[in-house]
Amino acid sequence: MAAANSIPLELRPLGNTGLKLSSVGFGASPLGNVFGPVSESDAIATVRQAFRLGINFFDTSPYYGGTLSEKVLGIALKALEVPRNEYIVATKCGRYMDGFDFSAERVTRSIDESLERLQLDYVDILQCHDIEFGSLDQIVNETIPALLKLKEAGKIRFIGITGLPLEIFTYVLDRVPPRTVDVVLSYCHYGINDSTLEDLLPYLKSKGVGVISASPLSMGLLTENGPPEWHPASPELKAACKAAAAYCKEKGRNISKLAMQYSLSNKDISTILVGMNSIQQVDENVAAAVELATIGKDEKTLSEIDDILKPVKTQTWPSGIQQS
Ligand code: NAD
């Protein structure tokens, strides 16, 4: 890990927020046991290692593990014993284990519950979680105005929206006053099997909105171990990613490293949010970023994988409800 320690992880500005996020962000859904069980001591050690290697951005949600991820992340951040302004925390509202509720009343209550679980006085970013499952007009007319009040109250610093279909972002951003929504979090749309987020980046830049891209490993598709049972991809997409992972392994390459480097190489994206549940994964993902900065991408293998993934390129899966 000498390389990871000798070169600091790059910090990138997040839209107009003034925040600078580490290029590798810490996705805390695995701390809610979403990808298999993780002990509290492993979670604390993983977060500690991430912070030690320069990761300053941590993302969670009350939905992950039915509030477990927030609780465990809160414990792990406290255990760092560093000033609060040395790390940036994002959580979410509107999606819970028992369903979706983007009402002003629920999201206003939600932040107090999240702050208590996280043991924090404020979060840096509060994001409406998977808005395609709610009414986008409610998000515009009710949820975001409620979040603006939370901003005024000092409970949150910035407002974000998250979800899978890319058109939800333009729908909302075209209808809210400028500089109301500070951040979008897109997932599974900037990786080696699907990079369609790229087309939206100029629009987001023109709106001054910061971009977080999550799930560079396509929620496990681009790993040697493969995805969890609940993964929504088609059997065809799963099979192609499995073949690509096996091809890399055969050549002595690691598909997760290549996938991280591919996602990290677009600097219009502020941070690549990857879910991690072990010191080893933190070490590998930070090393991938450092190697990208010093040596560059393995273009040859990436192009070979591209050929394997060609038949399923940009294939995604349905998410959300029909909007009126
Ligand atoms: P991901 O693509 O980051 O993959 C995570 C999986 O890859 C986990 O099983 C993890 O243990 C494994 N992994 C991590 N590093 C690895 C490595 N070097 N080698 C092999 N395996 C490795 O998917 P994700 O966790 O779903 O996404 C990242 C984060 O982004 C989430 O934790 C969450 O914070 C956020 N996110 C948000 C939304 C949303 O708001 N709707 C959706 C998806 C993700």
JSON list of N, CA, C and O and ligand atoms in Angstrom, two decimals, residues 26-30 35 59-60 64 92 95 127 129-130 162-164 185-188 214-220 222-226 228 230 254 256-257 260 273-277 280-282 284-285, ligand 1:
[
{"chain": "A", "resi": 26, "resn": "PHE", "atom": "N", "xyz": [-17.14, 6.69, 0.01]},
{"chain": "A", "resi": 26, "resn": "PHE", "atom": "CA", "xyz": [-17.45, 5.47, 0.77]},
{"chain": "A", "resi": 26, "resn": "PHE", "atom": "C", "xyz": [-18.96, 5.24, 0.77]},
{"chain": "A", "resi": 26, "resn": "PHE", "atom": "O", "xyz": [-19.72, 5.97, 1.41]},
{"chain": "A", "resi": 27, "resn": "GLY", "atom": "N", "xyz": [-19.40, 4.22, 0.07]},
{"chain": "A", "resi": 27, "resn": "GLY", "atom": "CA", "xyz": [-20.82, 3.83, 0.09]},
{"chain": "A", "resi": 27, "resn": "GLY", "atom": "C", "xyz": [-21.04, 2.92, 1.29]},
{"chain": "A", "resi": 27, "resn": "GLY", "atom": "O", "xyz": [-20.41, 1.87, 1.40]},
{"chain": "A", "resi": 28, "resn": "ALA", "atom": "N", "xyz": [-21.94, 3.34, 2.16]},
{"chain": "A", "resi": 28, "resn": "ALA", "atom": "CA", "xyz": [-22.11, 2.60, 3.42]},
{"chain": "A", "resi": 28, "resn": "ALA", "atom": "C", "xyz": [-23.27, 1.61, 3.40]},
{"chain": "A", "resi": 28, "resn": "ALA", "atom": "O", "xyz": [-23.60, 1.05, 4.45]},
{"chain": "A", "resi": 29, "resn": "SER", "atom": "N", "xyz": [-23.85, 1.34, 2.24]},
{"chain": "A", "resi": 29, "resn": "SER", "atom": "CA", "xyz": [-24.94, 0.35, 2.26]},
{"chain": "A", "resi": 29, "resn": "SER", "atom": "C", "xyz": [-24.44, -1.02, 2.73]},
{"chain": "A", "resi": 29, "resn": "SER", "atom": "O", "xyz": [-25.16, -1.71, 3.45]},
{"chain": "A", "resi": 30, "resn": "PRO", "atom": "N", "xyz": [-23.20, -1.43, 2.37]},
{"chain": "A", "resi": 30, "resn": "PRO", "atom": "CA", "xyz": [-22.74, -2.73, 2.90]},
{"chain": "A", "resi": 30, "resn": "PRO", "atom": "C", "xyz": [-22.69, -2.79, 4.43]},
{"chain": "A", "resi": 30, "resn": "PRO", "atom": "O", "xyz": [-22.81, -3.87, 5.00]},
{"chain": "A", "resi": 35, "resn": "PHE", "atom": "N", "xyz": [-24.93, -6.54, 1.48]},
{"chain": "A", "resi": 35, "resn": "PHE", "atom": "CA", "xyz": [-24.17, -7.48, 0.63]},
{"chain": "A", "resi": 35, "resn": "PHE", "atom": "C", "xyz": [-23.61, -8.64, 1.47]},
{"chain": "A", "resi": 35, "resn": "PHE", "atom": "O", "xyz": [-22.59, -9.21, 1.13]},
{"chain": "A", "resi": 59, "resn": "ASP", "atom": "N", "xyz": [-21.60, 8.00, 2.41]},
{"chain": "A", "resi": 59, "resn": "ASP", "atom": "CA", "xyz": [-23.01, 8.06, 2.00]},
{"chain": "A", "resi": 59, "resn": "ASP", "atom": "C", "xyz": [-23.79, 6.91, 2.61]},
{"chain": "A", "resi": 59, "resn": "ASP", "atom": "O", "xyz": [-23.37, 5.75, 2.56]},
{"chain": "A", "resi": 60, "resn": "THR", "atom": "N", "xyz": [-24.95, 7.24, 3.19]},
{"chain": "A", "resi": 60, "resn": "THR", "atom": "CA", "xyz": [-25.79, 6.19, 3.77]},
{"chain": "A", "resi": 60, "resn": "THR", "atom": "C", "xyz": [-27.26, 6.52, 3.51]},
{"chain": "A", "resi": 60, "resn": "THR", "atom": "O", "xyz": [-27.58, 7.42, 2.74]},
{"chain": "A", "resi": 64, "resn": "TYR", "atom": "N", "xyz": [-30.91, 1.50, 4.16]},
{"chain": "A", "resi": 64, "resn": "TYR", "atom": "CA", "xyz": [-29.90, 0.44, 4.11]},
{"chain": "A", "resi": 64, "resn": "TYR", "atom": "C", "xyz": [-29.89, -0.37, 5.40]},
{"chain": "A", "resi": 64, "resn": "TYR", "atom": "O", "xyz": [-29.50, 0.14, 6.46]},
{"chain": "A", "resi": 92, "resn": "LYS", "atom": "N", "xyz": [-30.17, 10.07, 3.33]},
{"chain": "A", "resi": 92, "resn": "LYS", "atom": "CA", "xyz": [-31.30, 10.20, 2.40]},
{"chain": "A", "resi": 92, "resn": "LYS", "atom": "C", "xyz": [-32.61, 10.24, 3.17]},
{"chain": "A", "resi": 92, "resn": "LYS", "atom": "O", "xyz": [-32.64, 9.98, 4.39]},
{"chain": "A", "resi": 95, "resn": "ARG", "atom": "N", "xyz": [-37.25, 6.98, 1.47]},
{"chain": "A", "resi": 95, "resn": "ARG", "atom": "CA", "xyz": [-37.30, 5.53, 1.23]},
{"chain": "A", "resi": 95, "resn": "ARG", "atom": "C", "xyz": [-36.96, 4.82, 2.54]},
{"chain": "A", "resi": 95, "resn": "ARG", "atom": "O", "xyz": [-35.91, 5.09, 3.15]},
{"chain": "A", "resi": 127, "resn": "GLN", "atom": "N", "xyz": [-30.51, 13.68, 0.68]},
{"chain": "A", "resi": 127, "resn": "GLN", "atom": "CA", "xyz": [-30.98, 13.36, -0.67]},
{"chain": "A", "resi": 127, "resn": "GLN", "atom": "C", "xyz": [-32.33, 12.66, -0.63]},
{"chain": "A", "resi": 127, "resn": "GLN", "atom": "O", "xyz": [-32.54, 11.77, 0.20]},
{"chain": "A", "resi": 129, "resn": "HIS", "atom": "N", "xyz": [-34.48, 9.91, -1.73]},
{"chain": "A", "resi": 129, "resn": "HIS", "atom": "CA", "xyz": [-33.95, 8.60, -2.11]},
{"chain": "A", "resi": 129, "resn": "HIS", "atom": "C", "xyz": [-34.84, 7.87, -3.13]},
{"chain": "A", "resi": 129, "resn": "HIS", "atom": "O", "xyz": [-35.96, 7.49, -2.82]},
{"chain": "A", "resi": 130, "resn": "ASP", "atom": "N", "xyz": [-34.32, 7.69, -4.33]},
{"chain": "A", "resi": 130, "resn": "ASP", "atom": "CA", "xyz": [-35.02, 6.93, -5.38]},
{"chain": "A", "resi": 130, "resn": "ASP", "atom": "C", "xyz": [-36.38, 7.56, -5.71]},
{"chain": "A", "resi": 130, "resn": "ASP", "atom": "O", "xyz": [-37.44, 6.93, -5.57]},
{"chain": "A", "resi": 162, "resn": "THR", "atom": "N", "xyz": [-31.80, 11.34, -5.76]},
{"chain": "A", "resi": 162, "resn": "THR", "atom": "CA", "xyz": [-31.16, 10.13, -6.28]},
{"chain": "A", "resi": 162, "resn": "THR", "atom": "C", "xyz": [-32.18, 9.26, -7.01]},
{"chain": "A", "resi": 162, "resn": "THR", "atom": "O", "xyz": [-33.38, 9.38, -6.79]},
{"chain": "A", "resi": 163, "resn": "GLY", "atom": "N", "xyz": [-31.65, 8.38, -7.85]},
{"chain": "A", "resi": 163, "resn": "GLY", "atom": "CA", "xyz": [-32.53, 7.42, -8.53]},
{"chain": "A", "resi": 163, "resn": "GLY", "atom": "C", "xyz": [-31.83, 6.78, -9.71]},
{"chain": "A", "resi": 163, "resn": "GLY", "atom": "O", "xyz": [-30.71, 7.15, -10.06]},
{"chain": "A", "resi": 164, "resn": "LEU", "atom": "N", "xyz": [-32.52, 5.81, -10.33]},
{"chain": "A", "resi": 164, "resn": "LEU", "atom": "CA", "xyz": [-31.93, 5.08, -11.46]},
{"chain": "A", "resi": 164, "resn": "LEU", "atom": "C", "xyz": [-32.21, 5.71, -12.84]},
{"chain": "A", "resi": 164, "resn": "LEU", "atom": "O", "xyz": [-31.27, 6.01, -13.56]},
{"chain": "A", "resi": 185, "resn": "LEU", "atom": "N", "xyz": [-27.38, 12.19, -7.33]},
{"chain": "A", "resi": 185, "resn": "LEU", "atom": "CA", "xyz": [-26.67, 10.91, -7.19]},
{"chain": "A", "resi": 185, "resn": "LEU", "atom": "C", "xyz": [-27.30, 9.93, -8.17]},
{"chain": "A", "resi": 185, "resn": "LEU", "atom": "O", "xyz": [-28.48, 9.58, -8.05]},
{"chain": "A", "resi": 186, "resn": "SER", "atom": "N", "xyz": [-26.51, 9.54, -9.17]},
{"chain": "A", "resi": 186, "resn": "SER", "atom": "CA", "xyz": [-26.93, 8.56, -10.16]},
{"chain": "A", "resi": 186, "resn": "SER", "atom": "C", "xyz": [-26.20, 7.26, -9.85]},
{"chain": "A", "resi": 186, "resn": "SER", "atom": "O", "xyz": [-25.07, 7.30, -9.36]},
{"chain": "A", "resi": 187, "resn": "TYR", "atom": "N", "xyz": [-26.82, 6.12, -10.13]},
{"chain": "A", "resi": 187, "resn": "TYR", "atom": "CA", "xyz": [-26.10, 4.87, -9.90]},
{"chain": "A", "resi": 187, "resn": "TYR", "atom": "C", "xyz": [-26.23, 3.91, -11.08]},
{"chain": "A", "resi": 187, "resn": "TYR", "atom": "O", "xyz": [-27.21, 3.96, -11.83]},
{"chain": "A", "resi": 188, "resn": "CYS", "atom": "N", "xyz": [-25.21, 3.08, -11.22]},
{"chain": "A", "resi": 188, "resn": "CYS", "atom": "CA", "xyz": [-25.16, 2.07, -12.29]},
{"chain": "A", "resi": 188, "resn": "CYS", "atom": "C", "xyz": [-25.25, 2.67, -13.68]},
{"chain": "A", "resi": 188, "resn": "CYS", "atom": "O", "xyz": [-25.66, 2.00, -14.63]},
{"chain": "A", "resi": 214, "resn": "ALA", "atom": "N", "xyz": [-22.66, 6.54, -8.33]},
{"chain": "A", "resi": 214, "resn": "ALA", "atom": "CA", "xyz": [-22.56, 5.41, -7.41]},
{"chain": "A", "resi": 214, "resn": "ALA", "atom": "C", "xyz": [-22.54, 4.09, -8.16]},
{"chain": "A", "resi": 214, "resn": "ALA", "atom": "O", "xyz": [-22.91, 4.02, -9.33]},
{"chain": "A", "resi": 215, "resn": "SER", "atom": "N", "xyz": [-22.11, 3.07, -7.45]},
{"chain": "A", "resi": 215, "resn": "SER", "atom": "CA", "xyz": [-22.12, 1.69, -7.94]},
{"chain": "A", "resi": 215, "resn": "SER", "atom": "C", "xyz": [-21.24, 1.48, -9.16]},
{"chain": "A", "resi": 215, "resn": "SER", "atom": "O", "xyz": [-21.70, 0.97, -10.20]},
{"chain": "A", "resi": 216, "resn": "PRO", "atom": "N", "xyz": [-19.95, 1.83, -9.08]},
{"chain": "A", "resi": 216, "resn": "PRO", "atom": "CA", "xyz": [-19.04, 1.59, -10.21]},
{"chain": "A", "resi": 216, "resn": "PRO", "atom": "C", "xyz": [-18.87, 0.12, -10.51]},
{"chain": "A", "resi": 216, "resn": "PRO", "atom": "O", "xyz": [-18.47, -0.24, -11.63]},
{"chain": "A", "resi": 217, "resn": "LEU", "atom": "N", "xyz": [-19.18, -0.74, -9.52]},
{"chain": "A", "resi": 217, "resn": "LEU", "atom": "CA", "xyz": [-19.06, -2.18, -9.73]},
{"chain": "A", "resi": 217, "resn": "LEU", "atom": "C", "xyz": [-20.43, -2.77, -10.08]},
{"chain": "A", "resi": 217, "resn": "LEU", "atom": "O", "xyz": [-20.63, -3.99, -9.99]},
{"chain": "A", "resi": 218, "resn": "SER", "atom": "N", "xyz": [-21.36, -1.87, -10.47]},
{"chain": "A", "resi": 218, "resn": "SER", "atom": "CA", "xyz": [-22.72, -2.29, -10.84]},
{"chain": "A", "resi": 218, "resn": "SER", "atom": "C", "xyz": [-23.34, -3.19, -9.77]},
{"chain": "A", "resi": 218, "resn": "SER", "atom": "O", "xyz": [-23.92, -4.22, -10.08]},
{"chain": "A", "resi": 219, "resn": "MET", "atom": "N", "xyz": [-23.17, -2.76, -8.52]},
{"chain": "A", "resi": 219, "resn": "MET", "atom": "CA", "xyz": [-23.73, -3.47, -7.36]},
{"chain": "A", "resi": 219, "resn": "MET", "atom": "C", "xyz": [-23.30, -4.94, -7.35]},
{"chain": "A", "resi": 219, "resn": "MET", "atom": "O", "xyz": [-24.08, -5.84, -7.04]},
{"chain": "A", "resi": 220, "resn": "GLY", "atom": "N", "xyz": [-22.04, -5.16, -7.70]},
{"chain": "A", "resi": 220, "resn": "GLY", "atom": "CA", "xyz": [-21.47, -6.51, -7.59]},
{"chain": "A", "resi": 220, "resn": "GLY", "atom": "C", "xyz": [-21.32, -7.25, -8.91]},
{"chain": "A", "resi": 220, "resn": "GLY", "atom": "O", "xyz": [-20.63, -8.26, -8.99]},
{"chain": "A", "resi": 222, "resn": "LEU", "atom": "N", "xyz": [-19.65, -6.37, -11.43]},
{"chain": "A", "resi": 222, "resn": "LEU", "atom": "CA", "xyz": [-18.26, -6.26, -11.91]},
{"chain": "A", "resi": 222, "resn": "LEU", "atom": "C", "xyz": [-17.29, -6.63, -10.79]},
{"chain": "A", "resi": 222, "resn": "LEU", "atom": "O", "xyz": [-16.38, -5.87, -10.44]},
{"chain": "A", "resi": 223, "resn": "THR", "atom": "N", "xyz": [-17.53, -7.78, -10.19]},
{"chain": "A", "resi": 223, "resn": "THR", "atom": "CA", "xyz": [-16.61, -8.31, -9.17]},
{"chain": "A", "resi": 223, "resn": "THR", "atom": "C", "xyz": [-16.39, -9.79, -9.47]},
{"chain": "A", "resi": 223, "resn": "THR", "atom": "O", "xyz": [-17.22, -10.43, -10.13]},
{"chain": "A", "resi": 224, "resn": "GLU", "atom": "N", "xyz": [-15.29, -10.32, -8.94]},
{"chain": "A", "resi": 224, "resn": "GLU", "atom": "CA", "xyz": [-15.02, -11.75, -9.14]},
{"chain": "A", "resi": 224, "resn": "GLU", "atom": "C", "xyz": [-16.04, -12.62, -8.42]},
{"chain": "A", "resi": 224, "resn": "GLU", "atom": "O", "xyz": [-16.38, -13.71, -8.87]},
{"chain": "A", "resi": 225, "resn": "ASN", "atom": "N", "xyz": [-16.57, -12.12, -7.29]},
{"chain": "A", "resi": 225, "resn": "ASN", "atom": "CA", "xyz": [-17.56, -12.91, -6.53]},
{"chain": "A", "resi": 225, "resn": "ASN", "atom": "C", "xyz": [-18.96, -12.84, -7.12]},
{"chain": "A", "resi": 225, "resn": "ASN", "atom": "O", "xyz": [-19.83, -13.62, -6.75]},
{"chain": "A", "resi": 226, "resn": "GLY", "atom": "N", "xyz": [-19.19, -11.87, -7.99]},
{"chain": "A", "resi": 226, "resn": "GLY", "atom": "CA", "xyz": [-20.51, -11.75, -8.60]},
{"chain": "A", "resi": 226, "resn": "GLY", "atom": "C", "xyz": [-21.50, -11.01, -7.72]},
{"chain": "A", "resi": 226, "resn": "GLY", "atom": "O", "xyz": [-21.20, -10.67, -6.58]},
{"chain": "A", "resi": 228, "resn": "PRO", "atom": "N", "xyz": [-25.12, -10.01, -5.55]},
{"chain": "A", "resi": 228, "resn": "PRO", "atom": "CA", "xyz": [-25.98, -10.69, -4.56]},
{"chain": "A", "resi": 228, "resn": "PRO", "atom": "C", "xyz": [-27.25, -11.22, -5.22]},
{"chain": "A", "resi": 228, "resn": "PRO", "atom": "O", "xyz": [-27.59, -10.82, -6.34]},
{"chain": "A", "resi": 230, "resn": "TRP", "atom": "N", "xyz": [-30.36, -10.58, -4.78]},
{"chain": "A", "resi": 230, "resn": "TRP", "atom": "CA", "xyz": [-31.42, -9.62, -5.09]},
{"chain": "A", "resi": 230, "resn": "TRP", "atom": "C", "xyz": [-31.11, -8.75, -6.31]},
{"chain": "A", "resi": 230, "resn": "TRP", "atom": "O", "xyz": [-31.93, -7.93, -6.72]},
{"chain": "A", "resi": 254, "resn": "ASN", "atom": "N", "xyz": [-7.88, -7.68, -12.59]},
{"chain": "A", "resi": 254, "resn": "ASN", "atom": "CA", "xyz": [-9.04, -7.71, -11.70]},
{"chain": "A", "resi": 254, "resn": "ASN", "atom": "C", "xyz": [-10.12, -6.78, -12.25]},
{"chain": "A", "resi": 254, "resn": "ASN", "atom": "O", "xyz": [-9.89, -5.59, -12.43]},
{"chain": "A", "resi": 256, "resn": "SER", "atom": "N", "xyz": [-12.75, -5.53, -10.96]},
{"chain": "A", "resi": 256, "resn": "SER", "atom": "CA", "xyz": [-13.18, -4.42, -10.08]},
{"chain": "A", "resi": 256, "resn": "SER", "atom": "C", "xyz": [-12.22, -3.24, -10.19]},
{"chain": "A", "resi": 256, "resn": "SER", "atom": "O", "xyz": [-12.64, -2.08, -10.21]},
{"chain": "A", "resi": 257, "resn": "LYS", "atom": "N", "xyz": [-10.95, -3.54, -10.28]},
{"chain": "A", "resi": 257, "resn": "LYS", "atom": "CA", "xyz": [-9.96, -2.47, -10.41]},
{"chain": "A", "resi": 257, "resn": "LYS", "atom": "C", "xyz": [-10.16, -1.73, -11.74]},
{"chain": "A", "resi": 257, "resn": "LYS", "atom": "O", "xyz": [-10.17, -0.50, -11.78]},
{"chain": "A", "resi": 260, "resn": "MET", "atom": "N", "xyz": [-13.30, 0.42, -11.48]},
{"chain": "A", "resi": 260, "resn": "MET", "atom": "CA", "xyz": [-13.06, 1.62, -10.67]},
{"chain": "A", "resi": 260, "resn": "MET", "atom": "C", "xyz": [-12.31, 2.65, -11.51]},
{"chain": "A", "resi": 260, "resn": "MET", "atom": "O", "xyz": [-12.66, 3.83, -11.53]},
{"chain": "A", "resi": 273, "resn": "LEU", "atom": "N", "xyz": [-18.83, 6.62, -5.86]},
{"chain": "A", "resi": 273, "resn": "LEU", "atom": "CA", "xyz": [-19.25, 6.07, -4.58]},
{"chain": "A", "resi": 273, "resn": "LEU", "atom": "C", "xyz": [-19.29, 4.55, -4.67]},
{"chain": "A", "resi": 273, "resn": "LEU", "atom": "O", "xyz": [-20.12, 3.98, -5.38]},
{"chain": "A", "resi": 274, "resn": "VAL", "atom": "N", "xyz": [-18.36, 3.91, -3.95]},
{"chain": "A", "resi": 274, "resn": "VAL", "atom": "CA", "xyz": [-18.27, 2.45, -4.03]},
{"chain": "A", "resi": 274, "resn": "VAL", "atom": "C", "xyz": [-18.57, 1.87, -2.64]},
{"chain": "A", "resi": 274, "resn": "VAL", "atom": "O", "xyz": [-18.09, 2.38, -1.63]},
{"chain": "A", "resi": 275, "resn": "GLY", "atom": "N", "xyz": [-19.38, 0.81, -2.63]},
{"chain": "A", "resi": 275, "resn": "GLY", "atom": "CA", "xyz": [-19.73, 0.18, -1.35]},
{"chain": "A", "resi": 275, "resn": "GLY", "atom": "C", "xyz": [-18.59, -0.71, -0.88]},
{"chain": "A", "resi": 275, "resn": "GLY", "atom": "O", "xyz": [-18.06, -1.51, -1.65]},
{"chain": "A", "resi": 276, "resn": "MET", "atom": "N", "xyz": [-18.20, -0.53, 0.39]},
{"chain": "A", "resi": 276, "resn": "MET", "atom": "CA", "xyz": [-17.05, -1.30, 0.89]},
{"chain": "A", "resi": 276, "resn": "MET", "atom": "C", "xyz": [-17.34, -1.85, 2.28]},
{"chain": "A", "resi": 276, "resn": "MET", "atom": "O", "xyz": [-17.97, -1.18, 3.10]},
{"chain": "A", "resi": 277, "resn": "ASN", "atom": "N", "xyz": [-16.87, -3.08, 2.51]},
{"chain": "A", "resi": 277, "resn": "ASN", "atom": "CA", "xyz": [-17.10, -3.66, 3.82]},
{"chain": "A", "resi": 277, "resn": "ASN", "atom": "C", "xyz": [-15.86, -4.32, 4.42]},
{"chain": "A", "resi": 277, "resn": "ASN", "atom": "O", "xyz": [-15.96, -5.11, 5.35]},
{"chain": "A", "resi": 280, "resn": "GLN", "atom": "N", "xyz": [-9.52, -4.56, 3.09]},
{"chain": "A", "resi": 280, "resn": "GLN", "atom": "CA", "xyz": [-8.94, -4.95, 1.79]},
{"chain": "A", "resi": 280, "resn": "GLN", "atom": "C", "xyz": [-9.61, -4.22, 0.63]},
{"chain": "A", "resi": 280, "resn": "GLN", "atom": "O", "xyz": [-8.93, -3.74, -0.29]},
{"chain": "A", "resi": 281, "resn": "GLN", "atom": "N", "xyz": [-10.93, -4.13, 0.66]},
{"chain": "A", "resi": 281, "resn": "GLN", "atom": "CA", "xyz": [-11.63, -3.43, -0.44]},
{"chain": "A", "resi": 281, "resn": "GLN", "atom": "C", "xyz": [-11.26, -1.95, -0.47]},
{"chain": "A", "resi": 281, "resn": "GLN", "atom": "O", "xyz": [-11.09, -1.36, -1.54]},
{"chain": "A", "resi": 282, "resn": "VAL", "atom": "N", "xyz": [-11.13, -1.35, 0.71]},
{"chain": "A", "resi": 282, "resn": "VAL", "atom": "CA", "xyz": [-10.71, 0.06, 0.76]},
{"chain": "A", "resi": 282, "resn": "VAL", "atom": "C", "xyz": [-9.32, 0.19, 0.14]},
{"chain": "A", "resi": 282, "resn": "VAL", "atom": "O", "xyz": [-9.09, 1.05, -0.72]},
{"chain": "A", "resi": 284, "resn": "GLU", "atom": "N", "xyz": [-7.80, -1.72, -1.96]},
{"chain": "A", "resi": 284, "resn": "GLU", "atom": "CA", "xyz": [-7.80, -1.99, -3.42]},
{"chain": "A", "resi": 284, "resn": "GLU", "atom": "C", "xyz": [-8.38, -0.80, -4.20]},
{"chain": "A", "resi": 284, "resn": "GLU", "atom": "O", "xyz": [-7.85, -0.42, -5.24]},
{"chain": "A", "resi": 285, "resn": "ASN", "atom": "N", "xyz": [-9.47, -0.24, -3.69]},
{"chain": "A", "resi": 285, "resn": "ASN", "atom": "CA", "xyz": [-10.13, 0.83, -4.45]},
{"chain": "A", "resi": 285, "resn": "ASN", "atom": "C", "xyz": [-9.32, 2.12, -4.42]},
{"chain": "A", "resi": 285, "resn": "ASN", "atom": "O", "xyz": [-9.26, 2.84, -5.42]},
{"chain": "B", "resi": 1, "resn": "NAD", "atom": "P1", "xyz": [-21.01, -1.08, -5.86]},
{"chain": "B", "resi": 1, "resn": "NAD", "atom": "O1", "xyz": [-21.04, -1.10, -7.33]},
{"chain": "B", "resi": 1, "resn": "NAD", "atom": "O2", "xyz": [-20.19, -0.05, -5.20]},
{"chain": "B", "resi": 1, "resn": "NAD", "atom": "O3", "xyz": [-20.63, -2.56, -5.39]},
{"chain": "B", "resi": 1, "resn": "NAD", "atom": "C1", "xyz": [-20.57, -2.90, -4.05]},
{"chain": "B", "resi": 1, "resn": "NAD", "atom": "C2", "xyz": [-20.16, -4.37, -3.93]},
{"chain": "B", "resi": 1, "resn": "NAD", "atom": "O4", "xyz": [-18.83, -4.52, -4.41]},
{"chain": "B", "resi": 1, "resn": "NAD", "atom": "C3", "xyz": [-20.14, -4.84, -2.48]},
{"chain": "B", "resi": 1, "resn": "NAD", "atom": "O5", "xyz": [-20.45, -6.22, -2.45]},
{"chain": "B", "resi": 1, "resn": "NAD", "atom": "C4", "xyz": [-18.68, -4.63, -2.10]},
{"chain": "B", "resi": 1, "resn": "NAD", "atom": "O6", "xyz": [-18.34, -5.44, -1.00]},
{"chain": "B", "resi": 1, "resn": "NAD", "atom": "C5", "xyz": [-17.99, -5.03, -3.38]},
{"chain": "B", "resi": 1, "resn": "NAD", "atom": "N1", "xyz": [-16.64, -4.43, -3.55]},
{"chain": "B", "resi": 1, "resn": "NAD", "atom": "C6", "xyz": [-16.21, -3.18, -3.24]},
{"chain": "B", "resi": 1, "resn": "NAD", "atom": "N2", "xyz": [-14.92, -3.02, -3.58]},
{"chain": "B", "resi": 1, "resn": "NAD", "atom": "C7", "xyz": [-14.51, -4.20, -4.12]},
{"chain": "B", "resi": 1, "resn": "NAD", "atom": "C8", "xyz": [-13.28, -4.64, -4.67]},
{"chain": "B", "resi": 1, "resn": "NAD", "atom": "N3", "xyz": [-12.21, -3.84, -4.73]},
{"chain": "B", "resi": 1, "resn": "NAD", "atom": "N4", "xyz": [-13.23, -5.91, -5.14]},
{"chain": "B", "resi": 1, "resn": "NAD", "atom": "C9", "xyz": [-14.30, -6.72, -5.10]},
{"chain": "B", "resi": 1, "resn": "NAD", "atom": "N5", "xyz": [-15.50, -6.36, -4.59]},
{"chain": "B", "resi": 1, "resn": "NAD", "atom": "C10", "xyz": [-15.60, -5.10, -4.11]},
{"chain": "B", "resi": 1, "resn": "NAD", "atom": "O7", "xyz": [-22.55, -0.94, -5.38]},
{"chain": "B", "resi": 1, "resn": "NAD", "atom": "P2", "xyz": [-23.25, -0.21, -4.17]},
{"chain": "B", "resi": 1, "resn": "NAD", "atom": "O8", "xyz": [-22.62, -0.52, -2.85]},
{"chain": "B", "resi": 1, "resn": "NAD", "atom": "O9", "xyz": [-24.70, -0.48, -4.32]},
{"chain": "B", "resi": 1, "resn": "NAD", "atom": "O10", "xyz": [-23.04, 1.33, -4.49]},
{"chain": "B", "resi": 1, "resn": "NAD", "atom": "C11", "xyz": [-22.14, 2.14, -3.79]},
{"chain": "B", "resi": 1, "resn": "NAD", "atom": "C12", "xyz": [-22.85, 3.09, -2.84]},
{"chain": "B", "resi": 1, "resn": "NAD", "atom": "O11", "xyz": [-23.57, 4.08, -3.57]},
{"chain": "B", "resi": 1, "resn": "NAD", "atom": "C13", "xyz": [-23.89, 2.45, -1.91]},
{"chain": "B", "resi": 1, "resn": "NAD", "atom": "O12", "xyz": [-23.27, 1.85, -0.79]},
{"chain": "B", "resi": 1, "resn": "NAD", "atom": "C14", "xyz": [-24.73, 3.64, -1.58]},
{"chain": "B", "resi": 1, "resn": "NAD", "atom": "O13", "xyz": [-24.08, 4.43, -0.60]},
{"chain": "B", "resi": 1, "resn": "NAD", "atom": "C15", "xyz": [-24.76, 4.42, -2.90]},
{"chain": "B", "resi": 1, "resn": "NAD", "atom": "N6", "xyz": [-25.92, 4.07, -3.77]},
{"chain": "B", "resi": 1, "resn": "NAD", "atom": "C16", "xyz": [-27.01, 4.87, -3.73]},
{"chain": "B", "resi": 1, "resn": "NAD", "atom": "C17", "xyz": [-28.11, 4.56, -4.50]},
{"chain": "B", "resi": 1, "resn": "NAD", "atom": "C18", "xyz": [-29.33, 5.44, -4.45]},
{"chain": "B", "resi": 1, "resn": "NAD", "atom": "O14", "xyz": [-29.32, 6.48, -3.81]},
{"chain": "B", "resi": 1, "resn": "NAD", "atom": "N7", "xyz": [-30.41, 5.10, -5.09]},
{"chain": "B", "resi": 1, "resn": "NAD", "atom": "C19", "xyz": [-28.12, 3.43, -5.32]},
{"chain": "B", "resi": 1, "resn": "NAD", "atom": "C20", "xyz": [-26.97, 2.64, -5.36]},
{"chain": "B", "resi": 1, "resn": "NAD", "atom": "C21", "xyz": [-25.88, 2.97, -4.58]}
]
